[in-house]
Amino acid sequence: MRLCDCPIREEIRLTSVGLPERNILRMQELGVRPGAQAVVTQHAGFGGVVLNIAGSRVAVDHRSATLIDADLVSAHVEAGGAR
């Protein structure tokens, strides 16, 4: 699912970050990279989201949130995947 559609207070794993090259390095520095686990703490105005990644809050604008894919971690656990 797209990051902008993820539910609040559910643990997610980022699966794809399809941002433009000029933005990708900064987002990786903030921890927004495939494989990172996060929790959506807030859906901000105009479609953005606020993430908790390793104890840090990271705000992602709506345009970027539509280009980032994530899976619910609980869905992997229920399907027998490792956590």
PDB file of N, CA and C in Angstrom:
ATOM      1  N   MET A   1       0.844  -1.177   0.000  1.00  0.00           N
ATOM      2  CA  MET A   1       0.000   0.000   0.000  1.00  0.00           C
ATOM      3  C   MET A   1       0.889   1.240   0.000  1.00  0.00           C
ATOM      4  N   ARG A   2       0.325   2.335  -0.430  1.00  0.00           N
ATOM      5  CA  ARG A   2       1.069   3.590  -0.431  1.00  0.00           C
ATOM      6  C   ARG A   2       1.188   4.120   0.999  1.00  0.00           C
ATOM      7  N   LEU A   3       2.271   4.799   1.276  1.00  0.00           N
ATOM      8  CA  LEU A   3       2.507   5.334   2.622  1.00  0.00           C
ATOM      9  C   LEU A   3       1.374   6.250   3.065  1.00  0.00           C
ATOM     10  N   CYS A   4       0.834   7.033   2.146  1.00  0.00           N
ATOM     11  CA  CYS A   4      -0.233   7.968   2.509  1.00  0.00           C
ATOM     12  C   CYS A   4      -1.516   7.237   2.922  1.00  0.00           C
ATOM     13  N   ASP A   5      -1.646   5.954   2.602  1.00  0.00           N
ATOM     14  CA  ASP A   5      -2.827   5.160   2.954  1.00  0.00           C
ATOM     15  C   ASP A   5      -2.628   4.291   4.188  1.00  0.00           C
ATOM     16  N   CYS A   6      -1.452   4.298   4.770  1.00  0.00           N
ATOM     17  CA  CYS A   6      -1.165   3.445   5.930  1.00  0.00           C
ATOM     18  C   CYS A   6      -1.923   3.932   7.158  1.00  0.00           C
ATOM     19  N   PRO A   7      -2.409   2.990   7.969  1.00  0.00           N
ATOM     20  CA  PRO A   7      -3.139   3.373   9.191  1.00  0.00           C
ATOM     21  C   PRO A   7      -2.196   3.926  10.262  1.00  0.00           C
ATOM     22  N   ILE A   8      -2.760   4.713  11.140  1.00  0.00           N
ATOM     23  CA  ILE A   8      -2.012   5.293  12.255  1.00  0.00           C
ATOM     24  C   ILE A   8      -1.782   4.229  13.325  1.00  0.00           C
ATOM     25  N   ARG A   9      -0.628   4.309  13.977  1.00  0.00           N
ATOM     26  CA  ARG A   9      -0.232   3.453  15.098  1.00  0.00           C
ATOM     27  C   ARG A   9      -0.092   1.974  14.737  1.00  0.00           C
ATOM     28  N   GLU A  10       0.160   1.679  13.478  1.00  0.00           N
ATOM     29  CA  GLU A  10       0.446   0.311  13.046  1.00  0.00           C
ATOM     30  C   GLU A  10       1.887   0.264  12.555  1.00  0.00           C
ATOM     31  N   GLU A  11       2.609  -0.783  12.937  1.00  0.00           N
ATOM     32  CA  GLU A  11       3.988  -0.902  12.495  1.00  0.00           C
ATOM     33  C   GLU A  11       4.014  -1.306  11.023  1.00  0.00           C
ATOM     34  N   ILE A  12       4.842  -0.601  10.261  1.00  0.00           N
ATOM     35  CA  ILE A  12       4.954  -0.866   8.829  1.00  0.00           C
ATOM     36  C   ILE A  12       6.411  -1.095   8.455  1.00  0.00           C
ATOM     37  N   ARG A  13       6.618  -1.716   7.315  1.00  0.00           N
ATOM     38  CA  ARG A  13       7.952  -1.872   6.743  1.00  0.00           C
ATOM     39  C   ARG A  13       7.922  -1.234   5.366  1.00  0.00           C
ATOM     40  N   LEU A  14       8.826  -0.304   5.121  1.00  0.00           N
ATOM     41  CA  LEU A  14       8.884   0.349   3.819  1.00  0.00           C
ATOM     42  C   LEU A  14       9.421  -0.652   2.801  1.00  0.00           C
ATOM     43  N   THR A  15       8.743  -0.772   1.670  1.00  0.00           N
ATOM     44  CA  THR A  15       9.134  -1.757   0.665  1.00  0.00           C
ATOM     45  C   THR A  15       9.719  -1.132  -0.586  1.00  0.00           C
ATOM     46  N   SER A  16       9.345   0.108  -0.881  1.00  0.00           N
ATOM     47  CA  SER A  16       9.818   0.775  -2.085  1.00  0.00           C
ATOM     48  C   SER A  16       9.791   2.280  -1.867  1.00  0.00           C
ATOM     49  N   VAL A  17      10.864   2.939  -2.269  1.00  0.00           N
ATOM     50  CA  VAL A  17      10.933   4.389  -2.170  1.00  0.00           C
ATOM     51  C   VAL A  17      11.238   4.906  -3.578  1.00  0.00           C
ATOM     52  N   GLY A  18      10.188   5.309  -4.280  1.00  0.00           N
ATOM     53  CA  GLY A  18      10.321   5.729  -5.670  1.00  0.00           C
ATOM     54  C   GLY A  18      10.430   7.228  -5.847  1.00  0.00           C
ATOM     55  N   LEU A  19      11.246   7.849  -5.041  1.00  0.00           N
ATOM     56  CA  LEU A  19      11.401   9.300  -5.093  1.00  0.00           C
ATOM     57  C   LEU A  19      12.374   9.716  -6.191  1.00  0.00           C
ATOM     58  N   PRO A  20      12.282  10.964  -6.652  1.00  0.00           N
ATOM     59  CA  PRO A  20      13.254  11.456  -7.629  1.00  0.00           C
ATOM     60  C   PRO A  20      14.675  11.405  -7.048  1.00  0.00           C
ATOM     61  N   GLU A  21      15.635  11.216  -7.913  1.00  0.00           N
ATOM     62  CA  GLU A  21      17.030  11.083  -7.485  1.00  0.00           C
ATOM     63  C   GLU A  21      17.503  12.258  -6.629  1.00  0.00           C
ATOM     64  N   ARG A  22      17.026  13.456  -6.914  1.00  0.00           N
ATOM     65  CA  ARG A  22      17.475  14.628  -6.157  1.00  0.00           C
ATOM     66  C   ARG A  22      17.003  14.600  -4.703  1.00  0.00           C
ATOM     67  N   ASN A  23      15.991  13.782  -4.382  1.00  0.00           N
ATOM     68  CA  ASN A  23      15.459  13.701  -3.018  1.00  0.00           C
ATOM     69  C   ASN A  23      15.853  12.433  -2.277  1.00  0.00           C
ATOM     70  N   ILE A  24      16.282  11.423  -2.994  1.00  0.00           N
ATOM     71  CA  ILE A  24      16.454  10.101  -2.384  1.00  0.00           C
ATOM     72  C   ILE A  24      17.556  10.082  -1.323  1.00  0.00           C
ATOM     73  N   LEU A  25      18.674  10.737  -1.548  1.00  0.00           N
ATOM     74  CA  LEU A  25      19.771  10.696  -0.585  1.00  0.00           C
ATOM     75  C   LEU A  25      19.347  11.294   0.752  1.00  0.00           C
ATOM     76  N   ARG A  26      18.680  12.443   0.723  1.00  0.00           N
ATOM     77  CA  ARG A  26      18.240  13.074   1.981  1.00  0.00           C
ATOM     78  C   ARG A  26      17.256  12.184   2.720  1.00  0.00           C
ATOM     79  N   MET A  27      16.325  11.565   2.005  1.00  0.00           N
ATOM     80  CA  MET A  27      15.354  10.688   2.664  1.00  0.00           C
ATOM     81  C   MET A  27      16.050   9.465   3.264  1.00  0.00           C
ATOM     82  N   GLN A  28      17.059   8.932   2.583  1.00  0.00           N
ATOM     83  CA  GLN A  28      17.807   7.804   3.135  1.00  0.00           C
ATOM     84  C   GLN A  28      18.544   8.219   4.404  1.00  0.00           C
ATOM     85  N   GLU A  29      19.091   9.432   4.424  1.00  0.00           N
ATOM     86  CA  GLU A  29      19.761   9.937   5.625  1.00  0.00           C
ATOM     87  C   GLU A  29      18.794  10.024   6.799  1.00  0.00           C
ATOM     88  N   LEU A  30      17.518  10.311   6.506  1.00  0.00           N
ATOM     89  CA  LEU A  30      16.497  10.407   7.559  1.00  0.00           C
ATOM     90  C   LEU A  30      15.956   9.038   7.963  1.00  0.00           C
ATOM     91  N   GLY A  31      16.369   7.981   7.258  1.00  0.00           N
ATOM     92  CA  GLY A  31      15.918   6.634   7.592  1.00  0.00           C
ATOM     93  C   GLY A  31      14.801   6.115   6.711  1.00  0.00           C
ATOM     94  N   VAL A  32      14.373   6.909   5.737  1.00  0.00           N
ATOM     95  CA  VAL A  32      13.302   6.486   4.826  1.00  0.00           C
ATOM     96  C   VAL A  32      13.960   5.729   3.686  1.00  0.00           C
ATOM     97  N   ARG A  33      14.025   4.394   3.867  1.00  0.00           N
ATOM     98  CA  ARG A  33      14.653   3.531   2.866  1.00  0.00           C
ATOM     99  C   ARG A  33      13.978   2.166   2.900  1.00  0.00           C
ATOM    100  N   PRO A  34      14.029   1.425   1.801  1.00  0.00           N
ATOM    101  CA  PRO A  34      13.414   0.093   1.792  1.00  0.00           C
ATOM    102  C   PRO A  34      13.953  -0.771   2.928  1.00  0.00           C
ATOM    103  N   GLY A  35      13.053  -1.464   3.587  1.00  0.00           N
ATOM    104  CA  GLY A  35      13.414  -2.328   4.706  1.00  0.00           C
ATOM    105  C   GLY A  35      13.276  -1.661   6.062  1.00  0.00           C
ATOM    106  N   ALA A  36      13.192  -0.348   6.107  1.00  0.00           N
ATOM    107  CA  ALA A  36      13.065   0.362   7.382  1.00  0.00           C
ATOM    108  C   ALA A  36      11.693   0.104   7.993  1.00  0.00           C
ATOM    109  N   GLN A  37      11.671  -0.070   9.302  1.00  0.00           N
ATOM    110  CA  GLN A  37      10.403  -0.218  10.014  1.00  0.00           C
ATOM    111  C   GLN A  37      10.036   1.132  10.613  1.00  0.00           C
ATOM    112  N   ALA A  38       8.748   1.437  10.574  1.00  0.00           N
ATOM    113  CA  ALA A  38       8.269   2.735  11.041  1.00  0.00           C
ATOM    114  C   ALA A  38       6.847   2.593  11.551  1.00  0.00           C
ATOM    115  N   VAL A  39       6.375   3.653  12.178  1.00  0.00           N
ATOM    116  CA  VAL A  39       4.986   3.759  12.620  1.00  0.00           C
ATOM    117  C   VAL A  39       4.473   5.116  12.148  1.00  0.00           C
ATOM    118  N   VAL A  40       3.321   5.130  11.494  1.00  0.00           N
ATOM    119  CA  VAL A  40       2.687   6.395  11.123  1.00  0.00           C
ATOM    120  C   VAL A  40       2.067   6.951  12.393  1.00  0.00           C
ATOM    121  N   THR A  41       2.532   8.112  12.825  1.00  0.00           N
ATOM    122  CA  THR A  41       2.011   8.700  14.057  1.00  0.00           C
ATOM    123  C   THR A  41       0.932   9.729  13.788  1.00  0.00           C
ATOM    124  N   GLN A  42       0.901  10.233  12.549  1.00  0.00           N
ATOM    125  CA  GLN A  42      -0.067  11.288  12.251  1.00  0.00           C
ATOM    126  C   GLN A  42      -0.257  11.410  10.746  1.00  0.00           C
ATOM    127  N   HIS A  43      -1.500  11.629  10.347  1.00  0.00           N
ATOM    128  CA  HIS A  43      -1.800  12.036   8.981  1.00  0.00           C
ATOM    129  C   HIS A  43      -1.922  13.547   9.028  1.00  0.00           C
ATOM    130  N   ALA A  44      -1.005  14.232   8.393  1.00  0.00           N
ATOM    131  CA  ALA A  44      -0.942  15.690   8.445  1.00  0.00           C
ATOM    132  C   ALA A  44      -1.890  16.302   7.413  1.00  0.00           C
ATOM    133  N   GLY A  45      -2.061  17.599   7.511  1.00  0.00           N
ATOM    134  CA  GLY A  45      -2.894  18.307   6.558  1.00  0.00           C
ATOM    135  C   GLY A  45      -2.359  18.166   5.142  1.00  0.00           C
ATOM    136  N   PHE A  46      -3.239  18.209   4.178  1.00  0.00           N
ATOM    137  CA  PHE A  46      -2.896  18.121   2.764  1.00  0.00           C
ATOM    138  C   PHE A  46      -2.273  16.786   2.374  1.00  0.00           C
ATOM    139  N   GLY A  47      -2.510  15.717   3.161  1.00  0.00           N
ATOM    140  CA  GLY A  47      -2.114  14.371   2.761  1.00  0.00           C
ATOM    141  C   GLY A  47      -0.743  13.907   3.172  1.00  0.00           C
ATOM    142  N   GLY A  48       0.010  14.706   3.880  1.00  0.00           N
ATOM    143  CA  GLY A  48       1.317  14.267   4.351  1.00  0.00           C
ATOM    144  C   GLY A  48       1.189  13.333   5.538  1.00  0.00           C
ATOM    145  N   VAL A  49       2.281  12.703   5.917  1.00  0.00           N
ATOM    146  CA  VAL A  49       2.291  11.816   7.078  1.00  0.00           C
ATOM    147  C   VAL A  49       3.510  12.119   7.942  1.00  0.00           C
ATOM    148  N   VAL A  50       3.390  11.799   9.214  1.00  0.00           N
ATOM    149  CA  VAL A  50       4.513  11.891  10.137  1.00  0.00           C
ATOM    150  C   VAL A  50       4.836  10.476  10.568  1.00  0.00           C
ATOM    151  N   LEU A  51       6.105  10.092  10.420  1.00  0.00           N
ATOM    152  CA  LEU A  51       6.561   8.746  10.758  1.00  0.00           C
ATOM    153  C   LEU A  51       7.441   8.775  11.993  1.00  0.00           C
ATOM    154  N   ASN A  52       7.424   7.693  12.738  1.00  0.00           N
ATOM    155  CA  ASN A  52       8.403   7.457  13.789  1.00  0.00           C
ATOM    156  C   ASN A  52       9.310   6.360  13.249  1.00  0.00           C
ATOM    157  N   ILE A  53      10.561   6.735  12.973  1.00  0.00           N
ATOM    158  CA  ILE A  53      11.547   5.775  12.487  1.00  0.00           C
ATOM    159  C   ILE A  53      12.684   5.746  13.488  1.00  0.00           C
ATOM    160  N   ALA A  54      12.837   4.637  14.173  1.00  0.00           N
ATOM    161  CA  ALA A  54      13.915   4.458  15.158  1.00  0.00           C
ATOM    162  C   ALA A  54      13.936   5.588  16.180  1.00  0.00           C
ATOM    163  N   GLY A  55      12.770   6.020  16.622  1.00  0.00           N
ATOM    164  CA  GLY A  55      12.675   7.043  17.654  1.00  0.00           C
ATOM    165  C   GLY A  55      12.706   8.473  17.149  1.00  0.00           C
ATOM    166  N   SER A  56      12.889   8.672  15.865  1.00  0.00           N
ATOM    167  CA  SER A  56      12.905  10.019  15.288  1.00  0.00           C
ATOM    168  C   SER A  56      11.627  10.270  14.507  1.00  0.00           C
ATOM    169  N   ARG A  57      11.131  11.497  14.583  1.00  0.00           N
ATOM    170  CA  ARG A  57       9.937  11.868  13.815  1.00  0.00           C
ATOM    171  C   ARG A  57      10.369  12.436  12.479  1.00  0.00           C
ATOM    172  N   VAL A  58       9.757  11.930  11.418  1.00  0.00           N
ATOM    173  CA  VAL A  58      10.080  12.371  10.058  1.00  0.00           C
ATOM    174  C   VAL A  58       8.773  12.721   9.368  1.00  0.00           C
ATOM    175  N   ALA A  59       8.671  13.946   8.877  1.00  0.00           N
ATOM    176  CA  ALA A  59       7.486  14.371   8.133  1.00  0.00           C
ATOM    177  C   ALA A  59       7.727  14.131   6.646  1.00  0.00           C
ATOM    178  N   VAL A  60       6.722  13.531   6.000  1.00  0.00           N
ATOM    179  CA  VAL A  60       6.798  13.239   4.569  1.00  0.00           C
ATOM    180  C   VAL A  60       5.614  13.922   3.895  1.00  0.00           C
ATOM    181  N   ASP A  61       5.894  14.741   2.876  1.00  0.00           N
ATOM    182  CA  ASP A  61       4.818  15.453   2.196  1.00  0.00           C
ATOM    183  C   ASP A  61       3.960  14.487   1.373  1.00  0.00           C
ATOM    184  N   HIS A  62       2.784  14.947   0.974  1.00  0.00           N
ATOM    185  CA  HIS A  62       1.824  14.096   0.267  1.00  0.00           C
ATOM    186  C   HIS A  62       2.398  13.531  -1.025  1.00  0.00           C
ATOM    187  N   ARG A  63       3.043  14.359  -1.812  1.00  0.00           N
ATOM    188  CA  ARG A  63       3.589  13.882  -3.094  1.00  0.00           C
ATOM    189  C   ARG A  63       4.575  12.741  -2.868  1.00  0.00           C
ATOM    190  N   SER A  64       5.470  12.898  -1.906  1.00  0.00           N
ATOM    191  CA  SER A  64       6.442  11.837  -1.611  1.00  0.00           C
ATOM    192  C   SER A  64       5.759  10.608  -1.029  1.00  0.00           C
ATOM    193  N   ALA A  65       4.750  10.817  -0.179  1.00  0.00           N
ATOM    194  CA  ALA A  65       4.045   9.693   0.450  1.00  0.00           C
ATOM    195  C   ALA A  65       3.310   8.834  -0.571  1.00  0.00           C
ATOM    196  N   THR A  66       2.955   9.404  -1.716  1.00  0.00           N
ATOM    197  CA  THR A  66       2.307   8.597  -2.761  1.00  0.00           C
ATOM    198  C   THR A  66       3.324   7.774  -3.546  1.00  0.00           C
ATOM    199  N   LEU A  67       4.617   8.081  -3.407  1.00  0.00           N
ATOM    200  CA  LEU A  67       5.668   7.379  -4.132  1.00  0.00           C
ATOM    201  C   LEU A  67       6.398   6.350  -3.273  1.00  0.00           C
ATOM    202  N   ILE A  68       5.976   6.221  -2.026  1.00  0.00           N
ATOM    203  CA  ILE A  68       6.604   5.281  -1.094  1.00  0.00           C
ATOM    204  C   ILE A  68       5.597   4.183  -0.777  1.00  0.00           C
ATOM    205  N   ASP A  69       6.034   2.919  -0.903  1.00  0.00           N
ATOM    206  CA  ASP A  69       5.171   1.771  -0.613  1.00  0.00           C
ATOM    207  C   ASP A  69       5.590   1.131   0.701  1.00  0.00           C
ATOM    208  N   ALA A  70       4.610   0.561   1.394  1.00  0.00           N
ATOM    209  CA  ALA A  70       4.869  -0.089   2.677  1.00  0.00           C
ATOM    210  C   ALA A  70       3.914  -1.259   2.871  1.00  0.00           C
ATOM    211  N   ASP A  71       4.311  -2.183   3.731  1.00  0.00           N
ATOM    212  CA  ASP A  71       3.464  -3.299   4.142  1.00  0.00           C
ATOM    213  C   ASP A  71       3.290  -3.233   5.650  1.00  0.00           C
ATOM    214  N   LEU A  72       2.153  -3.687   6.123  1.00  0.00           N
ATOM    215  CA  LEU A  72       1.944  -3.802   7.560  1.00  0.00           C
ATOM    216  C   LEU A  72       2.792  -4.951   8.081  1.00  0.00           C
ATOM    217  N   VAL A  73       3.519  -4.728   9.163  1.00  0.00           N
ATOM    218  CA  VAL A  73       4.341  -5.782   9.747  1.00  0.00           C
ATOM    219  C   VAL A  73       3.452  -6.882  10.299  1.00  0.00           C
ATOM    220  N   SER A  74       2.308  -6.523  10.867  1.00  0.00           N
ATOM    221  CA  SER A  74       1.401  -7.538  11.417  1.00  0.00           C
ATOM    222  C   SER A  74       0.895  -8.481  10.348  1.00  0.00           C
ATOM    223  N   ALA A  75       0.786  -8.010   9.100  1.00  0.00           N
ATOM    224  CA  ALA A  75       0.344  -8.871   8.006  1.00  0.00           C
ATOM    225  C   ALA A  75       1.400  -9.942   7.725  1.00  0.00           C
ATOM    226  N   HIS A  76       2.699  -9.584   7.857  1.00  0.00           N
ATOM    227  CA  HIS A  76       3.759 -10.566   7.653  1.00  0.00           C
ATOM    228  C   HIS A  76       3.745 -11.604   8.766  1.00  0.00           C
ATOM    229  N   VAL A  77       3.510 -11.173  10.003  1.00  0.00           N
ATOM    230  CA  VAL A  77       3.503 -12.090  11.137  1.00  0.00           C
ATOM    231  C   VAL A  77       2.341 -13.068  10.994  1.00  0.00           C
ATOM    232  N   GLU A  78       1.149 -12.573  10.644  1.00  0.00           N
ATOM    233  CA  GLU A  78      -0.023 -13.433  10.490  1.00  0.00           C
ATOM    234  C   GLU A  78       0.161 -14.418   9.354  1.00  0.00           C
ATOM    235  N   ALA A  79       0.918 -14.041   8.319  1.00  0.00           N
ATOM    236  CA  ALA A  79       1.133 -14.907   7.171  1.00  0.00           C
ATOM    237  C   ALA A  79       2.289 -15.883   7.429  1.00  0.00           C
ATOM    238  N   GLY A  80       2.865 -15.833   8.613  1.00  0.00           N
ATOM    239  CA  GLY A  80       3.928 -16.752   8.966  1.00  0.00           C
ATOM    240  C   GLY A  80       5.315 -16.224   8.685  1.00  0.00           C
ATOM    241  N   GLY A  81       5.438 -14.967   8.310  1.00  0.00           N
ATOM    242  CA  GLY A  81       6.736 -14.348   8.048  1.00  0.00           C
ATOM    243  C   GLY A  81       7.440 -13.978   9.335  1.00  0.00           C
ATOM    244  N   ALA A  82       8.723 -13.799   9.257  1.00  0.00           N
ATOM    245  CA  ALA A  82       9.497 -13.406  10.439  1.00  0.00           C
ATOM    246  C   ALA A  82       9.314 -11.927  10.714  1.00  0.00           C
ATOM    247  N   ARG A  83       9.401 -11.580  11.963  1.00  0.00           N
ATOM    248  CA  ARG A  83       9.261 -10.186  12.359  1.00  0.00           C
ATOM    249  C   ARG A  83      10.571  -9.524  12.522  1.00  0.00           C
TER     250      ARG A  83
END
